[in-house]
């Protein structure tokens, strides 16, 4: 990671330049630093210049200049998932609107980002009132940005003065870390540079909500009735467990109950994927057979912190009455709802019940994990069985996962995925470390993975291990430049088949059948890119692999690259249809 070239030796310990007053911008940056935000992603602009100049000179926070707004915001999203909070600085209007898609994804998937901007100042607003001038980047409504962001943030505010700014910033940050969702703050452009008192040295803390005692008791009693009657109970864990720091509590519940557990795709790696209780990730039809069988046979699904998306429609329709569910919206036991009961209170009360009962822990044991080369060999496109050197989606994971396991590298990487065929295939992976799988599984954004790589690596301190479709990579390929600029050795594997394969699966799977009559829809066909030339232009290491032997030879080389990103074009057949996607598309 590179730091600003501007010397920081003259900066005072607080982080403010020695020659200037402590400003509103310094206040926000100090509060962010106290919350372990040591990198802020940035797109420059004239309105927000007082903030970006303060950021450039602020001691202890690195400026990560991104190439475009989606790059910056996807990175901030992944950073927040790794670190607990992130910040992105954007120009008014043209930047904030461009970033909206990424912030909406962070809202859906509970990733707390502080979106920082600035608006035309008091003088400009007076000119607008007097002369009806339309200032640059404005729609004409100088509050439009805030109004738009109110739909995808816990709170969106604009500060027109430094009076009370400290208190409003504190409240905003507390909202972000309490709800684990984005917030938006803009100032009139001059306000970021105005004086502000210094904050206390104690970091801000999230608010702690407590459940009404009677409601909690009723929820636990109803849930306990269902749990104790179950013959094949199962825990279904989701991403909110990870976001709210409840992984250790979840582990204690698993140990005390003895229940087997699975996770959603979004919640994959809420715990280390080791031990005898993890059955594998449940991604509906994309799951391996043993996982599907256990989920289908369960008669009480203790669902904790899961965001139930339409990937799980069949599950929710068949298991609704058998579910005990706790998430940030409250608790449900069967058909009984307890909206005022918090997930943490409910989990702690259940843990107490399990520990006090002589009936638990039960002695359930997960099926043995698939023995290599499974599950990949069994899910690989059978059309290519007679051509063992052809790389398919599943063969790619077969060999890359074996390499990572054999070299004890799984603990050193963080995987990032946008929605793609590769993401669903990757849900079959075992052995990953806690918090090492970042995906856009709920918002389902194509291209998220490449932009997320820099934030995932900076936030976690681990190497980003990214698998993208070529369509997704094309959307934000400039992110490779951000990685190179910051000397981050993330690896981006591009599954190169020149089509939007995942889109075609849901449009018409017949296109994957052999023969010229079965064609992809025109809108799902992509241009051919020279990825090696692109890697060179952006300052990355470029590698192209067309066969299994070339892939196996490239992996040790990739592992040895330390100070620049690696772009790997993985050539796969256009019509390769992994078994995971075939099952999903056939539902």
XYZ file of C-alpha atoms in Angstrom:
587
model
C 0.000 0.000 0.000
C 1.309 3.462 -0.840
C 0.899 6.571 1.249
C 0.577 10.193 0.217
C 3.771 11.688 -1.153
C 3.228 14.793 0.963
C 5.411 14.752 4.073
C 3.488 14.382 7.307
C 6.337 15.103 9.703
C 5.017 18.591 10.407
C 1.572 17.376 11.414
C 0.487 17.565 15.012
C -0.438 14.376 16.845
C -4.173 15.017 16.489
C -3.945 14.755 12.734
C -4.586 18.432 11.953
C -2.016 20.467 10.006
C 0.095 22.508 12.424
C -0.507 25.703 10.449
C -4.299 25.572 10.396
C -7.161 25.476 12.856
C -8.832 22.184 13.661
C -11.694 21.978 11.158
C -14.973 20.161 10.613
C -13.136 17.880 8.173
C -10.482 17.150 10.802
C -13.205 16.302 13.296
C -14.794 13.710 11.008
C -11.411 12.232 10.103
C -10.392 11.980 13.751
C -13.615 10.196 14.610
C -13.110 7.810 11.656
C -9.541 7.071 12.728
C -10.761 6.290 16.252
C -13.088 3.721 14.667
C -10.161 2.020 12.873
C -10.773 3.585 9.471
C -7.203 4.082 8.246
C -7.985 4.419 4.535
C -10.519 6.678 2.809
C -11.434 6.098 -0.826
C -11.694 9.283 -2.845
C -12.853 10.918 -6.049
C -11.776 14.601 -6.091
C -13.953 17.608 -6.840
C -13.998 21.360 -6.360
C -16.965 21.511 -3.991
C -15.416 18.918 -1.671
C -11.871 20.337 -1.902
C -11.669 21.435 1.768
C -12.353 17.872 2.860
C -9.993 16.254 0.342
C -7.206 18.691 1.235
C -7.663 17.909 4.926
C -7.625 14.198 4.107
C -4.413 14.559 2.094
C -2.606 16.055 5.089
C -4.228 13.991 7.837
C -1.877 11.779 9.823
C -2.898 8.145 10.188
C -5.418 7.931 7.352
C -4.294 7.085 3.827
C -5.901 8.644 0.783
C -6.834 5.935 -1.701
C -7.425 7.707 -4.989
C -9.833 5.607 -7.024
C -10.350 5.712 -10.778
C -14.116 6.193 -10.774
C -17.028 6.313 -8.375
C -18.065 2.656 -8.599
C -14.456 1.638 -8.066
C -14.240 3.831 -4.961
C -17.590 2.757 -3.540
C -17.283 -0.981 -4.195
C -13.888 -0.763 -2.496
C -15.383 1.083 0.469
C -18.102 -1.554 0.739
C -15.584 -4.412 0.920
C -13.419 -2.423 3.346
C -16.415 -1.936 5.653
C -17.171 -5.658 5.565
C -13.580 -6.398 6.553
C -12.965 -3.554 9.018
C -16.418 -2.663 10.398
C -16.678 0.821 8.883
C -15.500 2.597 5.725
C -15.589 6.043 4.158
C -15.696 7.341 0.593
C -15.320 10.987 -0.426
C -17.241 12.061 -3.533
C -17.922 15.173 -5.560
C -21.435 16.660 -5.517
C -23.920 15.393 -8.104
C -21.827 13.764 -10.786
C -19.961 11.582 -8.300
C -22.655 10.840 -5.773
C -25.125 9.781 -8.453
C -22.526 7.545 -10.113
C -21.828 5.844 -6.767
C -25.487 5.280 -5.932
C -25.601 1.684 -7.176
C -22.732 0.649 -4.927
C -24.175 2.380 -1.869
C -27.549 0.749 -2.507
C -25.795 -2.634 -2.439
C -24.125 -1.709 0.837
C -27.540 -0.753 2.236
C -29.084 -4.092 1.239
C -26.149 -6.170 2.463
C -25.509 -4.172 5.655
C -22.136 -2.614 5.011
C -21.581 0.655 6.922
C -20.051 3.296 4.638
C -19.789 7.003 5.411
C -20.513 8.782 2.129
C -18.818 12.198 2.290
C -19.577 15.054 -0.094
C -20.098 18.816 -0.345
C -22.663 21.036 -2.003
C -22.581 24.546 -3.437
C -22.014 26.920 -0.517
C -23.962 29.771 1.016
C -22.686 32.328 -1.513
C -23.663 30.122 -4.436
C -27.110 29.554 -2.998
C -27.616 33.315 -2.722
C -26.572 33.727 -6.349
C -29.012 30.994 -7.368
C -31.837 32.743 -5.506
C -31.028 36.145 -7.010
C -30.104 35.261 -10.575
C -31.502 31.772 -11.095
C -28.026 30.411 -11.937
C -27.648 26.655 -12.427
C -24.336 25.671 -10.836
C -22.282 22.855 -12.314
C -23.120 19.260 -11.301
C -26.514 20.427 -9.997
C -29.946 19.269 -11.088
C -31.282 22.619 -9.943
C -32.245 21.258 -6.548
C -29.202 21.738 -4.308
C -30.617 19.217 -1.828
C -31.279 16.537 -4.448
C -28.244 14.441 -3.500
C -29.348 14.221 0.104
C -32.914 13.383 -0.914
C -31.718 10.572 -3.172
C -29.405 9.135 -0.526
C -32.163 9.109 2.073
C -33.405 5.980 0.254
C -30.187 3.982 0.763
C -28.810 5.280 4.071
C -29.729 5.187 7.735
C -29.415 8.954 7.778
C -28.527 11.635 5.238
C -27.631 15.162 6.370
C -26.294 18.405 4.923
C -24.456 20.808 7.243
C -24.902 24.457 6.342
C -22.768 25.698 9.240
C -20.050 24.512 11.578
C -22.295 25.305 14.552
C -23.301 21.948 16.031
C -21.329 20.039 13.374
C -19.453 17.914 15.922
C -22.644 16.683 17.553
C -24.289 15.913 14.219
C -21.223 14.018 12.969
C -21.154 11.937 16.143
C -24.824 11.074 15.850
C -24.398 10.138 12.195
C -21.450 7.830 12.870
C -23.260 6.178 15.754
C -26.167 5.503 13.374
C -23.770 3.838 10.916
C -22.082 1.552 13.450
C -25.352 0.748 15.221
C -27.348 -0.236 12.135
C -24.369 -1.428 10.025
C -25.607 0.522 7.045
C -24.414 3.529 5.027
C -24.853 7.154 6.056
C -24.474 10.319 3.979
C -22.966 13.623 5.045
C -22.455 16.715 2.917
C -21.448 20.217 3.935
C -21.805 23.531 2.197
C -18.432 23.616 0.490
C -16.904 26.151 2.884
C -18.032 24.353 6.048
C -15.528 21.469 5.788
C -12.765 24.029 6.270
C -14.358 25.923 9.152
C -13.153 25.624 12.781
C -14.487 22.856 14.973
C -13.729 21.695 18.537
C -11.671 18.534 18.932
C -13.517 15.339 19.814
C -13.017 13.362 23.022
C -10.344 10.679 22.833
C -12.859 7.920 23.519
C -14.150 6.294 20.292
C -17.849 6.341 19.571
C -19.809 3.198 20.366
C -22.980 1.743 18.860
C -26.250 2.112 20.703
C -27.406 -1.028 22.486
C -31.113 -1.781 22.297
C -32.646 -4.043 24.936
C -35.646 -6.271 24.406
C -38.786 -5.857 26.520
C -38.476 -8.575 29.160
C -41.913 -10.105 28.626
C -41.618 -10.086 24.823
C -38.215 -11.771 25.047
C -39.554 -14.436 27.389
C -42.528 -15.121 25.106
C -40.292 -15.360 22.022
C -37.849 -17.733 23.690
C -40.613 -19.934 25.129
C -42.328 -20.261 21.743
C -39.029 -20.934 19.992
C -37.963 -23.448 22.633
C -41.184 -25.401 22.110
C -40.389 -25.800 18.424
C -36.706 -26.526 19.010
C -37.262 -29.253 21.626
C -39.861 -31.018 19.494
C -37.551 -31.190 16.490
C -35.966 -34.473 15.447
C -33.622 -32.991 12.839
C -32.906 -29.376 13.831
C -30.502 -27.218 11.848
C -28.928 -23.785 12.272
C -29.027 -21.528 9.194
C -26.649 -18.590 9.732
C -26.493 -15.360 7.774
C -24.358 -12.305 7.243
C -25.895 -10.215 10.047
C -24.104 -12.494 12.518
C -20.799 -11.351 11.065
C -21.762 -7.687 10.706
C -22.890 -7.361 14.326
C -19.971 -9.250 15.838
C -22.021 -12.247 16.956
C -19.865 -15.014 15.471
C -18.529 -16.139 18.842
C -22.066 -16.230 20.274
C -23.165 -18.318 17.287
C -20.288 -20.736 17.891
C -21.300 -21.095 21.541
C -24.885 -21.901 20.497
C -23.633 -24.529 18.040
C -21.439 -26.086 20.741
C -24.170 -26.006 23.407
C -26.927 -27.345 21.139
C -24.859 -29.765 19.097
C -26.843 -28.711 16.008
C -25.387 -28.896 12.525
C -25.205 -25.600 10.715
C -25.140 -24.115 7.239
C -24.931 -20.552 5.935
C -26.430 -18.422 3.219
C -24.222 -17.453 0.279
C -23.990 -13.888 1.599
C -23.226 -15.236 5.065
C -20.572 -17.710 3.941
C -17.633 -17.680 6.417
C -19.543 -16.244 9.376
C -17.350 -18.816 11.141
C -14.221 -20.707 10.149
C -15.386 -23.570 7.948
C -13.785 -26.241 10.059
C -15.032 -28.743 12.602
C -17.664 -31.418 12.537
C -20.796 -29.253 12.541
C -20.526 -27.345 9.239
C -22.408 -29.147 6.474
C -21.458 -26.676 3.732
C -23.005 -23.502 2.374
C -26.649 -23.670 1.328
C -27.151 -21.914 -1.986
C -30.386 -23.615 -2.984
C -29.952 -25.834 -6.060
C -26.310 -24.773 -6.454
C -25.497 -26.565 -3.189
C -23.905 -29.991 -3.137
C -26.320 -32.895 -2.737
C -25.610 -33.663 0.932
C -26.319 -30.047 1.911
C -29.599 -29.993 0.009
C -30.692 -33.259 1.613
C -29.981 -32.124 5.181
C -31.774 -28.792 4.673
C -34.787 -30.456 3.097
C -35.006 -33.024 5.928
C -34.763 -30.486 8.758
C -37.908 -30.020 10.837
C -36.749 -26.918 12.747
C -34.490 -24.376 11.076
C -32.978 -21.987 13.621
C -32.279 -19.094 11.250
C -29.964 -16.458 12.712
C -29.008 -13.197 10.995
C -29.950 -14.375 7.511
C -31.146 -12.072 4.745
C -33.641 -14.289 2.915
C -33.472 -13.409 -0.778
C -35.311 -14.859 -3.760
C -32.475 -17.390 -4.052
C -34.271 -19.060 -1.138
C -37.895 -18.872 -2.283
C -38.359 -22.639 -2.346
C -36.742 -22.903 1.077
C -38.908 -20.235 2.714
C -42.105 -21.587 1.166
C -41.458 -25.112 2.423
C -39.909 -24.256 5.801
C -41.789 -21.139 6.936
C -43.774 -22.851 9.698
C -40.696 -24.817 10.820
C -38.483 -21.760 11.174
C -37.308 -19.988 14.273
C -35.864 -16.781 12.882
C -33.951 -13.949 14.517
C -32.568 -11.006 12.591
C -32.341 -7.244 12.874
C -36.093 -6.915 12.275
C -36.984 -9.040 15.312
C -37.823 -12.656 16.053
C -40.303 -15.068 14.514
C -41.119 -18.531 15.856
C -43.330 -20.315 13.372
C -46.175 -17.886 12.745
C -45.597 -15.810 15.893
C -43.681 -12.543 15.523
C -41.861 -10.516 18.190
C -40.647 -7.340 16.510
C -39.235 -5.685 19.633
C -36.908 -8.575 20.514
C -33.288 -8.107 19.444
C -31.265 -10.819 17.764
C -28.480 -10.671 20.351
C -30.828 -10.869 23.342
C -32.651 -13.787 21.749
C -29.435 -15.659 20.981
C -28.080 -15.122 24.489
C -31.340 -16.363 26.013
C -31.320 -19.454 23.793
C -27.724 -20.173 24.766
C -28.747 -20.105 28.422
C -31.560 -22.569 27.649
C -29.267 -24.979 25.830
C -26.663 -24.888 28.596
C -29.289 -25.546 31.263
C -30.881 -28.491 29.448
C -29.615 -32.039 29.931
C -30.956 -32.922 26.485
C -28.249 -30.907 24.787
C -25.813 -30.945 23.086
C -27.089 -33.555 20.664
C -24.529 -35.731 18.902
C -25.161 -34.739 15.301
C -22.189 -34.872 12.966
C -21.877 -33.332 9.533
C -21.252 -35.627 6.560
C -17.587 -35.866 5.541
C -16.539 -33.007 3.301
C -16.317 -33.996 -0.370
C -13.060 -35.774 -1.100
C -10.987 -34.199 -3.847
C -11.626 -33.892 -6.791
C -15.230 -33.570 -5.583
C -17.475 -31.646 -5.587
C -15.911 -30.085 -8.662
C -15.583 -33.205 -10.829
C -19.200 -34.158 -10.245
C -20.444 -30.687 -11.167
C -18.193 -30.069 -14.151
C -19.830 -29.889 -17.559
C -19.914 -33.500 -18.748
C -19.608 -32.411 -22.386
C -15.871 -31.941 -21.756
C -15.195 -35.263 -19.989
C -13.186 -36.516 -22.985
C -11.088 -33.317 -23.063
C -9.275 -33.192 -19.720
C -7.167 -30.142 -20.616
C -10.186 -27.907 -21.217
C -10.728 -25.493 -18.322
C -14.315 -25.419 -17.072
C -15.707 -23.451 -14.150
C -15.532 -26.475 -11.876
C -12.098 -27.572 -13.050
C -10.831 -24.069 -12.332
C -12.011 -24.347 -8.717
C -10.825 -27.951 -8.482
C -7.235 -26.944 -9.166
C -7.097 -23.500 -7.549
C -8.663 -24.729 -4.302
C -6.285 -27.705 -4.178
C -3.344 -25.354 -4.701
C -4.524 -23.050 -1.901
C -5.129 -25.956 0.470
C -1.881 -27.769 -0.328
C 0.124 -24.586 0.252
C -1.773 -23.514 3.399
C -2.840 -20.262 1.728
C -6.571 -20.219 2.488
C -5.902 -18.377 5.751
C -4.073 -15.617 3.839
C -6.707 -14.670 1.258
C -10.091 -12.977 1.074
C -12.327 -13.965 -1.826
C -14.488 -11.373 -3.588
C -17.365 -12.123 -5.939
C -19.999 -10.199 -7.815
C -22.982 -12.155 -9.001
C -21.738 -14.636 -11.588
C -21.656 -18.327 -12.370
C -18.323 -18.392 -10.524
C -19.944 -17.082 -7.338
C -22.449 -19.934 -7.230
C -19.767 -22.515 -8.005
C -17.591 -20.993 -5.251
C -20.282 -21.586 -2.639
C -19.243 -25.251 -2.789
C -15.824 -24.380 -1.307
C -14.881 -25.700 2.142
C -12.137 -24.743 4.560
C -12.321 -20.952 4.310
C -11.434 -18.685 7.228
C -13.955 -16.494 9.020
C -14.783 -13.330 7.068
C -12.900 -14.435 3.961
C -15.791 -14.625 1.476
C -17.230 -11.296 0.264
C -19.991 -11.370 -2.327
C -22.837 -9.387 -3.798
C -25.176 -12.318 -3.253
C -28.254 -10.294 -2.221
C -27.944 -7.077 -4.284
C -26.505 -9.274 -7.060
C -24.319 -6.735 -8.784
C -22.236 -7.762 -11.792
C -18.789 -6.160 -11.513
C -18.723 -5.707 -7.741
C -15.870 -8.175 -7.299
C -13.128 -6.269 -9.141
C -13.878 -2.942 -7.480
C -14.149 -4.660 -4.106
C -10.680 -6.197 -4.346
C -8.752 -3.128 -3.150
C -11.081 -2.506 -0.212
C -11.089 -6.173 0.782
C -7.299 -6.288 0.796
C -6.757 -2.968 2.565
C -9.475 -3.724 5.106
C -8.473 -7.286 5.935
C -4.718 -7.181 5.384
C -5.110 -10.368 3.322
C -4.607 -10.889 -0.389
C -7.751 -10.381 -2.449
C -8.472 -13.511 -4.482
C -11.081 -12.444 -7.014
C -12.948 -14.424 -9.636
C -14.900 -12.383 -12.178
C -16.840 -13.038 -15.309
C -15.508 -11.142 -18.284
C -18.739 -9.138 -18.421
C -18.363 -8.096 -14.797
C -14.682 -7.270 -15.231
C -15.416 -5.123 -18.283
C -17.751 -2.961 -16.218
C -15.054 -1.821 -13.770
C -11.765 -2.894 -15.338
C -10.254 0.476 -14.335
C -10.140 -0.845 -10.777
C -7.029 -2.719 -11.868
C -5.305 0.658 -12.062
C -6.268 1.458 -8.467
C -4.736 -1.835 -7.358
C -1.543 -1.125 -9.292
C -1.330 2.456 -8.025
C -1.415 1.204 -4.446
C 0.907 -1.757 -5.093
C -1.711 -4.260 -3.994
C -1.064 -7.812 -5.171
C -4.702 -8.784 -5.574
C -5.287 -11.433 -8.210
C -8.207 -11.063 -10.611
C -9.138 -14.250 -12.471
C -11.346 -13.419 -15.458
C -13.400 -16.376 -16.631
C -13.165 -15.506 -20.294
C -15.956 -16.901 -22.464
C -17.082 -13.631 -24.097
C -20.684 -13.933 -22.898
C -22.879 -12.977 -19.966
C -23.261 -16.644 -19.056
C -25.269 -16.121 -15.867
C -27.746 -13.912 -17.710
C -28.159 -16.471 -20.485
C -28.909 -19.201 -17.937
C -32.013 -17.332 -16.838
C -33.005 -16.199 -20.348
C -32.749 -19.493 -22.209
C -30.518 -22.381 -21.162
C -30.946 -24.072 -24.521
C -28.202 -21.761 -25.786
C -25.691 -23.927 -23.925
C -26.592 -27.024 -25.907
C -24.132 -28.111 -28.624
C -24.612 -27.075 -32.208
C -24.874 -23.838 -34.175
C -28.657 -23.722 -33.894
C -28.410 -23.075 -30.171
C -27.138 -19.518 -29.940
C -26.701 -16.995 -27.188
C -28.968 -13.974 -27.364
C -27.214 -11.053 -29.005
C -27.454 -8.933 -25.868
C -25.494 -11.565 -23.929
C -22.513 -11.608 -26.309
C -19.426 -9.591 -25.294
C -16.512 -8.164 -27.281
C -13.140 -9.877 -27.338
C -10.494 -8.078 -25.251
C -6.727 -8.370 -25.197
C -6.351 -8.900 -21.451
C -2.560 -9.130 -21.529
C -2.313 -5.739 -23.221
C -4.813 -4.328 -20.745
C -2.807 -5.625 -17.788
C 0.357 -4.017 -19.172
C -1.415 -0.689 -19.733
C -2.645 -0.614 -16.132
C 0.659 -1.718 -14.587
C -0.444 -5.216 -13.619
C 1.079 -8.612 -14.283
C -0.803 -10.311 -17.108
C -1.191 -14.076 -17.484
C -3.275 -16.111 -19.934
C -4.141 -19.768 -19.371
C -5.947 -21.972 -21.865
C -5.309 -25.459 -20.458
C -5.291 -27.183 -17.079
C -1.532 -27.617 -17.262
C -1.078 -23.896 -17.921
C -3.340 -23.068 -14.976
C -1.417 -25.391 -12.649
C 1.890 -23.892 -13.806
C 0.617 -20.327 -13.302
C -0.556 -20.749 -9.710
C 2.904 -20.879 -8.052
C 3.956 -17.882 -10.139
C 0.886 -15.964 -8.989
C 1.595 -16.863 -5.365
C 5.069 -15.337 -5.620
C 3.970 -11.902 -6.875
C 4.066 -9.427 -3.989
C 3.760 -5.776 -5.009
C 1.433 -5.511 -7.998
C -1.899 -6.949 -9.072
C -2.229 -9.954 -11.328
C -4.806 -10.221 -14.102
C -5.324 -13.810 -15.215
C -7.392 -14.533 -18.299
C -8.835 -18.014 -17.811
C -10.063 -19.189 -21.200
C -13.150 -21.391 -20.872
C -15.593 -22.655 -23.500
C -18.408 -20.267 -24.268
C -20.968 -23.000 -23.656
C -19.534 -24.372 -20.421
C -22.534 -24.808 -18.121
C -21.565 -25.856 -14.579
C -23.898 -28.280 -12.863
C -24.615 -25.739 -10.135
C -25.994 -23.268 -12.682
C -27.863 -25.959 -14.599
C -29.757 -26.894 -11.444
C -30.488 -23.259 -10.591
C -31.699 -22.497 -14.108
C -33.882 -25.608 -14.210
C -35.925 -24.714 -11.133
